Amino acid sequence: MQYVDEFRDPELAKTLLSHIRHKVSAIAKASERPLQLMEVCGGHTHAIYKFGIDQLLPPEIEFVHGPGCPVCVLPMGRIDGCIEIAERPEVIFCTYGDAMRVPGRNGSLLDAKRRGADVRIVYSPLDTLTFAEQNPDKQVVFFGLGFETTMPSTALTLQQAKRRGLTNFSIFCQHITIIPTLRSLLEQPDVRIDGFLAPGHVSMVIGTTPYGFIAEDFHKPLVVTGFEPLDILQALAMLVDQIHDGRCEVENQYKRIVSQQGNALARKALDEVFELKESSEWRGLGSIAGSGVQLTPAYREFDAELRFNTQEHQVADDPQARCGDVLTGRCKPNDCPLFGTRCTPQNAFGALMVSSEGACAAYYQYRRGLA
Amino acid sequence: MCLGVPGQIVAVGEDIHQLAQVDVCGVKRDVNIALICEGEPAELVGQWVLVHVGFAMSIIDEEEAQATLEALMAMSVLEHEVGDFLGINAGADDAVR
């Protein structure tokens, strides 16, 4: 079993689509407005457009592209902080590839590389430990970016760095956490979301239990969802079933990967290495309390910002860019005045256009002619 | 950034700090198994896992994967039968019967 081909069976997709259409038409009779369903994760956004799922669905379903792409919600000031460190002559700065082109006030990490900084793309944070061991006269810094999916890998890398006694390794920590962000979103009075497709791989780490408050306190249905076309269609069918029946529950479509309790080994590593920060800034969404992490005292020696004593960079979002409104469902990507003009994948202004998982990039790539 | 790829563990080291070899679409990659190994690494050989940024993050539950597909197929069959009952499926298929 390859776990890919089977979940792309077009016949089964047809059945699911017919089920969704049937249920949605029954819901639509009782409601005057389309359903707004938020896919929290950028991986889902990308899959929905790549497989054309949005065009197969009835017009009574609208997608809202949520804040679950770490590159998209990365504030400019944090990129400026990375560049401040990366441009030091003794530093080898390592990052996942999708953060390379995010613009800061003084350009992107790619621009810094063009100016001569030693910026390297890594596939795995473990690669950075090898660089540190091979370059004892250099300081190797890893840009730890992402939600709970990438956080355990950073945590294990830090545990190994400590075990190996590396003194020339540190991380620039931009890890963020999804639950406080979803709560903050639901607390905004003018955000109208009828249900959630919850991120599959964040949930693989945290489990399904932490989403309970969405159903209990905010009375919204939620389905944890995988990334293949049938996963997304089945999850949509489960969501519209809940809405049709008037239920608000946390359901799990992605049981082959996600359990109720998540990955206990990963959570243990997270607890050892990270602690919650008072508040963190998000691009387009402002500051959200308890939504980011910093290193625990036992690991603070590996904090690049402390090691290099960097300045705190704060850059206000450009009022013309509507990144925040797209992330909260207040508008579609092509409603932004910069979409496709000042902001394109080749020359992105907003981060939603930089990452291939960003809503604007997905719209640009797959929907431009149709928008 | 948050997607993973399925692969099958084909070789392991003696303890969890040694990298395991995972076959991902025919390419062998070295992968850390500390996040999925609760017993002996050798017990993991042959298991399917989800690999993300050099780490095996989750063992893929083959029974659950199969159960999901079977539920979808049962739904498909039911849909067709209901269609037959309502006369929706009349067409080329029925002409052959």
PDB file of C-alpha atoms in Angstrom, chain A residues 1-4 6-7 9 11-12 14-16 18-19 41 43-44 46 68 70-71 96 98-99 123-126 145-150 152-154 156-157 160 163 201-202 204-205 227 230-231 234 237 253-258 263-267 269 357, chain B residues 1-8 15-19 23-26 29-39 46-80:
ATOM      1  CA  MET A   1       0.000   0.000   0.000  1.00  0.00           C
ATOM      2  CA  GLN A   2       1.428   3.348  -1.013  1.00  0.00           C
ATOM      3  CA  TYR A   3      -1.101   5.497   0.899  1.00  0.00           C
ATOM      4  CA  VAL A   4      -1.219   7.966  -1.963  1.00  0.00           C
ATOM      5  CA  GLU A   6      -5.727   4.950  -3.157  1.00  0.00           C
ATOM      6  CA  PHE A   7      -6.660   8.338  -1.775  1.00  0.00           C
ATOM      7  CA  ASP A   9      -9.544   7.417  -6.682  1.00  0.00           C
ATOM      8  CA  GLU A  11     -14.803   7.232  -8.593  1.00  0.00           C
ATOM      9  CA  LEU A  12     -14.792   7.586  -4.824  1.00  0.00           C
ATOM     10  CA  LYS A  14     -17.520  11.466  -7.325  1.00  0.00           C
ATOM     11  CA  THR A  15     -19.495   9.716  -4.602  1.00  0.00           C
ATOM     12  CA  LEU A  16     -18.244  12.129  -1.974  1.00  0.00           C
ATOM     13  CA  SER A  18     -22.539  13.886  -4.763  1.00  0.00           C
ATOM     14  CA  HIS A  19     -22.988  13.406  -0.993  1.00  0.00           C
ATOM     15  CA  CYS A  41      -3.487  24.710   7.225  1.00  0.00           C
ATOM     16  CA  GLY A  43      -1.007  22.487   3.086  1.00  0.00           C
ATOM     17  CA  HIS A  44      -4.772  22.104   2.672  1.00  0.00           C
ATOM     18  CA  HIS A  46      -2.406  24.191  -1.659  1.00  0.00           C
ATOM     19  CA  GLY A  68      -1.911  27.913   9.431  1.00  0.00           C
ATOM     20  CA  PRO A  70       4.035  29.682   9.245  1.00  0.00           C
ATOM     21  CA  VAL A  71       5.685  31.502   6.356  1.00  0.00           C
ATOM     22  CA  TYR A  96      14.002  25.850   5.341  1.00  0.00           C
ATOM     23  CA  ASP A  98      10.284  28.473   1.891  1.00  0.00           C
ATOM     24  CA  ALA A  99      11.476  31.254   4.238  1.00  0.00           C
ATOM     25  CA  TYR A 123      16.031  19.943   4.334  1.00  0.00           C
ATOM     26  CA  SER A 124      16.353  18.900   7.977  1.00  0.00           C
ATOM     27  CA  PRO A 125      17.542  20.772  11.093  1.00  0.00           C
ATOM     28  CA  LEU A 126      19.809  17.794  11.747  1.00  0.00           C
ATOM     29  CA  LEU A 145      10.167  28.249  12.039  1.00  0.00           C
ATOM     30  CA  GLY A 146       6.787  26.601  12.115  1.00  0.00           C
ATOM     31  CA  PHE A 147       3.884  25.215  14.101  1.00  0.00           C
ATOM     32  CA  GLU A 148       3.767  22.036  16.153  1.00  0.00           C
ATOM     33  CA  THR A 149       4.631  19.994  13.037  1.00  0.00           C
ATOM     34  CA  THR A 150       8.187  21.325  12.809  1.00  0.00           C
ATOM     35  CA  PRO A 152       9.575  18.551  17.643  1.00  0.00           C
ATOM     36  CA  SER A 153      12.345  18.307  15.019  1.00  0.00           C
ATOM     37  CA  THR A 154      13.853  21.560  16.303  1.00  0.00           C
ATOM     38  CA  LEU A 156      15.284  17.013  19.110  1.00  0.00           C
ATOM     39  CA  THR A 157      18.013  18.873  17.234  1.00  0.00           C
ATOM     40  CA  GLN A 160      21.354  16.535  20.331  1.00  0.00           C
ATOM     41  CA  ARG A 163      24.299  16.188  24.242  1.00  0.00           C
ATOM     42  CA  HIS A 201       0.194  17.225  10.778  1.00  0.00           C
ATOM     43  CA  VAL A 202      -0.057  19.712  13.640  1.00  0.00           C
ATOM     44  CA  MET A 204      -0.397  14.382  14.582  1.00  0.00           C
ATOM     45  CA  VAL A 205       1.717  16.035  17.313  1.00  0.00           C
ATOM     46  CA  PHE A 227      -3.913  16.092   2.500  1.00  0.00           C
ATOM     47  CA  LEU A 230     -10.241  12.044  -0.889  1.00  0.00           C
ATOM     48  CA  ASP A 231      -9.125  13.102   2.592  1.00  0.00           C
ATOM     49  CA  GLN A 234     -14.350  13.114   3.040  1.00  0.00           C
ATOM     50  CA  ALA A 237     -18.618  15.564   3.778  1.00  0.00           C
ATOM     51  CA  GLN A 253     -10.850  11.990   9.268  1.00  0.00           C
ATOM     52  CA  TYR A 254      -7.056  11.402   9.340  1.00  0.00           C
ATOM     53  CA  LYS A 255      -7.038   8.455  11.754  1.00  0.00           C
ATOM     54  CA  ARG A 256      -4.242   6.671   9.906  1.00  0.00           C
ATOM     55  CA  ILE A 257      -1.866   9.373  11.182  1.00  0.00           C
ATOM     56  CA  VAL A 258      -3.590  11.304  13.978  1.00  0.00           C
ATOM     57  CA  ASN A 263       2.575  11.972  19.775  1.00  0.00           C
ATOM     58  CA  ALA A 264       3.600  11.702  23.441  1.00  0.00           C
ATOM     59  CA  LEU A 265       7.338  11.456  22.671  1.00  0.00           C
ATOM     60  CA  ALA A 266       7.158  14.654  20.612  1.00  0.00           C
ATOM     61  CA  ARG A 267       5.190  16.509  23.286  1.00  0.00           C
ATOM     62  CA  ALA A 269      10.569  16.894  23.819  1.00  0.00           C
ATOM     63  CA  GLU A 357       1.119  27.122   0.694  1.00  0.00           C
TER      64      GLU A 357
ATOM     65  CA  MET B   1       6.608  23.110   5.045  1.00  0.00           C
ATOM     66  CA  CYS B   2       4.062  21.086   6.958  1.00  0.00           C
ATOM     67  CA  LEU B   3       3.585  18.220   4.556  1.00  0.00           C
ATOM     68  CA  GLY B   4       5.248  14.857   4.999  1.00  0.00           C
ATOM     69  CA  VAL B   5       5.908  11.881   2.773  1.00  0.00           C
ATOM     70  CA  PRO B   6       5.120   8.238   3.490  1.00  0.00           C
ATOM     71  CA  GLY B   7       8.017   5.810   3.532  1.00  0.00           C
ATOM     72  CA  GLN B   8       8.841   2.319   4.723  1.00  0.00           C
ATOM     73  CA  ASP B  15      19.542   2.648  19.373  1.00  0.00           C
ATOM     74  CA  ILE B  16      17.204   5.554  18.662  1.00  0.00           C
ATOM     75  CA  HIS B  17      20.032   8.061  18.289  1.00  0.00           C
ATOM     76  CA  GLN B  18      21.284   6.289  15.191  1.00  0.00           C
ATOM     77  CA  LEU B  19      19.546   7.134  11.965  1.00  0.00           C
ATOM     78  CA  ASP B  23      12.523   3.937   1.518  1.00  0.00           C
ATOM     79  CA  VAL B  24      10.615   6.967   0.222  1.00  0.00           C
ATOM     80  CA  CYS B  25       9.254   6.346  -3.291  1.00  0.00           C
ATOM     81  CA  GLY B  26      12.209   4.112  -4.117  1.00  0.00           C
ATOM     82  CA  ARG B  29      16.892   8.333   3.118  1.00  0.00           C
ATOM     83  CA  ASP B  30      18.449   8.524   6.577  1.00  0.00           C
ATOM     84  CA  VAL B  31      15.780   9.403   9.090  1.00  0.00           C
ATOM     85  CA  ASN B  32      15.690   9.999  12.846  1.00  0.00           C
ATOM     86  CA  ILE B  33      13.224   7.648  14.612  1.00  0.00           C
ATOM     87  CA  ALA B  34      13.358   9.056  18.170  1.00  0.00           C
ATOM     88  CA  LEU B  35       9.797  10.396  17.905  1.00  0.00           C
ATOM     89  CA  ILE B  36       8.213   7.054  17.054  1.00  0.00           C
ATOM     90  CA  CYS B  37      10.369   4.465  18.814  1.00  0.00           C
ATOM     91  CA  GLU B  38       9.063   3.375  22.194  1.00  0.00           C
ATOM     92  CA  GLY B  39      10.613  -0.108  22.270  1.00  0.00           C
ATOM     93  CA  GLY B  46       8.848  -2.929   7.657  1.00  0.00           C
ATOM     94  CA  GLN B  47       6.579  -0.277   9.211  1.00  0.00           C
ATOM     95  CA  TRP B  48       5.243   2.598   7.134  1.00  0.00           C
ATOM     96  CA  VAL B  49       5.914   6.036   8.606  1.00  0.00           C
ATOM     97  CA  LEU B  50       5.267   9.668   7.769  1.00  0.00           C
ATOM     98  CA  VAL B  51       8.610  11.427   7.225  1.00  0.00           C
ATOM     99  CA  HIS B  52       8.935  15.151   7.818  1.00  0.00           C
ATOM    100  CA  VAL B  53      12.170  17.213   7.691  1.00  0.00           C
ATOM    101  CA  GLY B  54      14.337  14.161   8.365  1.00  0.00           C
ATOM    102  CA  PHE B  55      12.244  12.758  11.207  1.00  0.00           C
ATOM    103  CA  ALA B  56       9.767   9.889  11.228  1.00  0.00           C
ATOM    104  CA  MET B  57       6.834  11.668  12.878  1.00  0.00           C
ATOM    105  CA  SER B  58       4.149   9.000  12.996  1.00  0.00           C
ATOM    106  CA  ILE B  59       3.683   5.321  12.265  1.00  0.00           C
ATOM    107  CA  ILE B  60       1.012   5.022   9.573  1.00  0.00           C
ATOM    108  CA  ASP B  61      -1.818   2.882  10.855  1.00  0.00           C
ATOM    109  CA  GLU B  62      -2.474   0.555   7.943  1.00  0.00           C
ATOM    110  CA  GLU B  63      -5.723  -0.761   9.430  1.00  0.00           C
ATOM    111  CA  GLU B  64      -7.108   2.755   9.801  1.00  0.00           C
ATOM    112  CA  ALA B  65      -6.057   3.625   6.253  1.00  0.00           C
ATOM    113  CA  GLN B  66      -7.805   0.510   4.986  1.00  0.00           C
ATOM    114  CA  ALA B  67     -10.889   1.187   7.115  1.00  0.00           C
ATOM    115  CA  THR B  68     -11.182   4.714   5.685  1.00  0.00           C
ATOM    116  CA  LEU B  69     -10.973   3.398   2.122  1.00  0.00           C
ATOM    117  CA  GLU B  70     -13.461   0.613   2.830  1.00  0.00           C
ATOM    118  CA  ALA B  71     -15.927   3.094   4.335  1.00  0.00           C
ATOM    119  CA  LEU B  72     -15.597   5.221   1.205  1.00  0.00           C
ATOM    120  CA  MET B  73     -16.095   2.216  -1.053  1.00  0.00           C
ATOM    121  CA  ALA B  74     -19.148   1.069   0.903  1.00  0.00           C
ATOM    122  CA  MET B  75     -20.566   4.567   0.507  1.00  0.00           C
ATOM    123  CA  SER B  76     -19.902   4.394  -3.233  1.00  0.00           C
ATOM    124  CA  VAL B  77     -21.703   1.053  -3.578  1.00  0.00           C
ATOM    125  CA  LEU B  78     -24.635   2.304  -1.531  1.00  0.00           C
ATOM    126  CA  GLU B  79     -24.855   5.433  -3.651  1.00  0.00           C
ATOM    127  CA  HIS B  80     -25.004   3.318  -6.816  1.00  0.00           C
TER     128      HIS B  80
END
